[in-house]
GROMACS .gro file of C-alpha atoms in nm:
model
  104
    1SER     CA    1   1.986   1.243  -0.861
    2SER     CA    2   1.704   1.373  -1.080
    3CYS     CA    3   1.755   1.123  -1.358
    4PRO     CA    4   1.427   0.954  -1.228
    5TYR     CA    5   1.205   1.228  -1.198
    6LYS     CA    6   1.326   1.332  -1.512
    7ALA     CA    7   1.243   1.009  -1.679
    8ALA     CA    8   0.911   1.028  -1.500
    9ARG     CA    9   0.835   1.354  -1.620
   10GLY     CA   10   0.923   1.259  -2.009
   11SER     CA   11   0.756   0.975  -1.998
   12GLU     CA   12   1.037   0.764  -2.032
   13THR     CA   13   1.214   0.476  -1.889
   14THR     CA   14   1.562   0.444  -1.814
   15SER     CA   15   1.877   0.162  -1.772
   16TRP     CA   16   2.190   0.137  -1.599
   17SER     CA   17   2.389   0.208  -1.923
   18ARG     CA   18   2.193   0.516  -2.004
   19LEU     CA   19   2.248   0.632  -1.647
   20ARG     CA   20   2.596   0.580  -1.670
   21THR     CA   21   2.569   0.781  -2.019
   22GLN     CA   22   2.404   1.068  -1.856
   23LEU     CA   23   2.592   1.065  -1.496
   24GLY     CA   24   2.964   0.967  -1.641
   25SER     CA   25   3.169   0.933  -1.344
   26ALA     CA   26   2.930   1.046  -1.122
   27LEU     CA   27   2.793   0.688  -1.117
   28PRO     CA   28   3.056   0.452  -1.002
   29ARG     CA   29   3.071   0.078  -1.115
   30MET     CA   30   2.883  -0.118  -0.874
   31THR     CA   31   2.797  -0.458  -0.798
   32PRO     CA   32   2.485  -0.634  -0.842
   33ALA     CA   33   2.437  -0.584  -0.464
   34GLU     CA   34   2.538  -0.222  -0.477
   35ARG     CA   35   2.317  -0.123  -0.720
   36LEU     CA   36   2.017  -0.284  -0.561
   37ASP     CA   37   2.097  -0.065  -0.260
   38VAL     CA   38   2.111   0.214  -0.496
   39LEU     CA   39   1.732   0.100  -0.608
   40ILE     CA   40   1.613   0.069  -0.271
   41ARG     CA   41   1.763   0.399  -0.138
   42ALA     CA   42   1.598   0.595  -0.439
   43ASP     CA   43   1.266   0.490  -0.304
   44GLN     CA   44   1.324   0.572   0.061
   45SER     CA   45   1.071   0.871   0.040
   46THR     CA   46   0.833   0.765  -0.180
   47PRO     CA   47   0.469   0.747  -0.017
   48ALA     CA   48   0.332   0.405  -0.001
   49ASP     CA   49   0.011   0.535  -0.204
   50GLN     CA   50   0.258   0.618  -0.491
   51PRO     CA   51   0.431   0.375  -0.733
   52LEU     CA   52   0.833   0.290  -0.670
   53LEU     CA   53   1.067   0.516  -0.896
   54SER     CA   54   1.278   0.227  -0.957
   55ALA     CA   55   0.998   0.063  -1.177
   56LEU     CA   56   1.128   0.320  -1.467
   57ALA     CA   57   1.473   0.148  -1.444
   58ALA     CA   58   1.317  -0.219  -1.424
   59ALA     CA   59   1.088  -0.161  -1.746
   60GLY     CA   60   1.390  -0.021  -1.916
   61ASP     CA   61   1.653  -0.282  -1.800
   62ALA     CA   62   1.605  -0.639  -1.791
   63GLU     CA   63   1.875  -0.701  -1.479
   64ILE     CA   64   1.694  -0.440  -1.297
   65ALA     CA   65   1.348  -0.574  -1.360
   66ALA     CA   66   1.469  -0.926  -1.171
   67ARG     CA   67   1.574  -0.737  -0.862
   68HIS     CA   68   1.214  -0.548  -0.870
   69ARG     CA   69   1.066  -0.796  -0.617
   70SER     CA   70   1.371  -0.740  -0.373
   71VAL     CA   71   1.336  -0.369  -0.424
   72ALA     CA   72   0.972  -0.376  -0.352
   73ALA     CA   73   0.993  -0.611  -0.052
   74ALA     CA   74   1.196  -0.366   0.106
   75HIS     CA   75   0.958  -0.120   0.076
   76GLY     CA   76   0.648  -0.343   0.239
   77ARG     CA   77   0.490  -0.392  -0.126
   78ASP     CA   78   0.413  -0.690  -0.289
   79VAL     CA   79   0.441  -0.778  -0.651
   80PRO     CA   80   0.350  -1.075  -0.847
   81LEU     CA   81   0.556  -1.397  -0.836
   82ASP     CA   82   0.463  -1.480  -1.189
   83ASP     CA   83   0.725  -1.338  -1.407
   84HIS     CA   84   0.493  -1.224  -1.709
   85GLU     CA   85   0.277  -1.043  -1.416
   86LEU     CA   86   0.543  -0.863  -1.272
   87ARG     CA   87   0.638  -0.731  -1.616
   88CYS     CA   88   0.262  -0.622  -1.692
   89ALA     CA   89   0.278  -0.490  -1.307
   90ILE     CA   90   0.589  -0.256  -1.342
   91THR     CA   91   0.464  -0.131  -1.703
   92SER     CA   92   0.129  -0.031  -1.508
   93GLU     CA   93   0.352   0.155  -1.259
   94VAL     CA   94   0.517   0.308  -1.514
   95HIS     CA   95   0.176   0.441  -1.655
   96ARG     CA   96   0.089   0.568  -1.330
   97LEU     CA   97   0.425   0.764  -1.288
   98HIS     CA   98   0.409   0.913  -1.599
   99ASP     CA   99   0.060   1.024  -1.542
  100LEU     CA  100   0.216   1.117  -1.131
  101TRP     CA  101   0.527   1.335  -1.254
  102ARG     CA  102   0.422   1.458  -1.627
  103TYR     CA  103   0.290   1.836  -1.484
  104GLN     CA  104   0.561   1.856  -1.196
   0.00000   0.00000   0.00000
């Protein structure tokens, strides 16, 4: 889906509820494990030197933020163990994504 790219270009974040609204029936109901798998797959082609696109969803959705460590680990990335530091890291990633995608 182009939703993460659209959010990155538009200097926005997203959430499961927003994705559900945007995609309608194209986004089936999923278990938390299935959502985690989608987030991991969404970043499969993200280069190692770029922020994970899933940070856009983690910044806009507390449920996704709680799973961001697992997404990052699946891609061999380190994130802070402290929850406050994790939120700061996610915010930083979102800013980097917006800068990266602004003109693409």
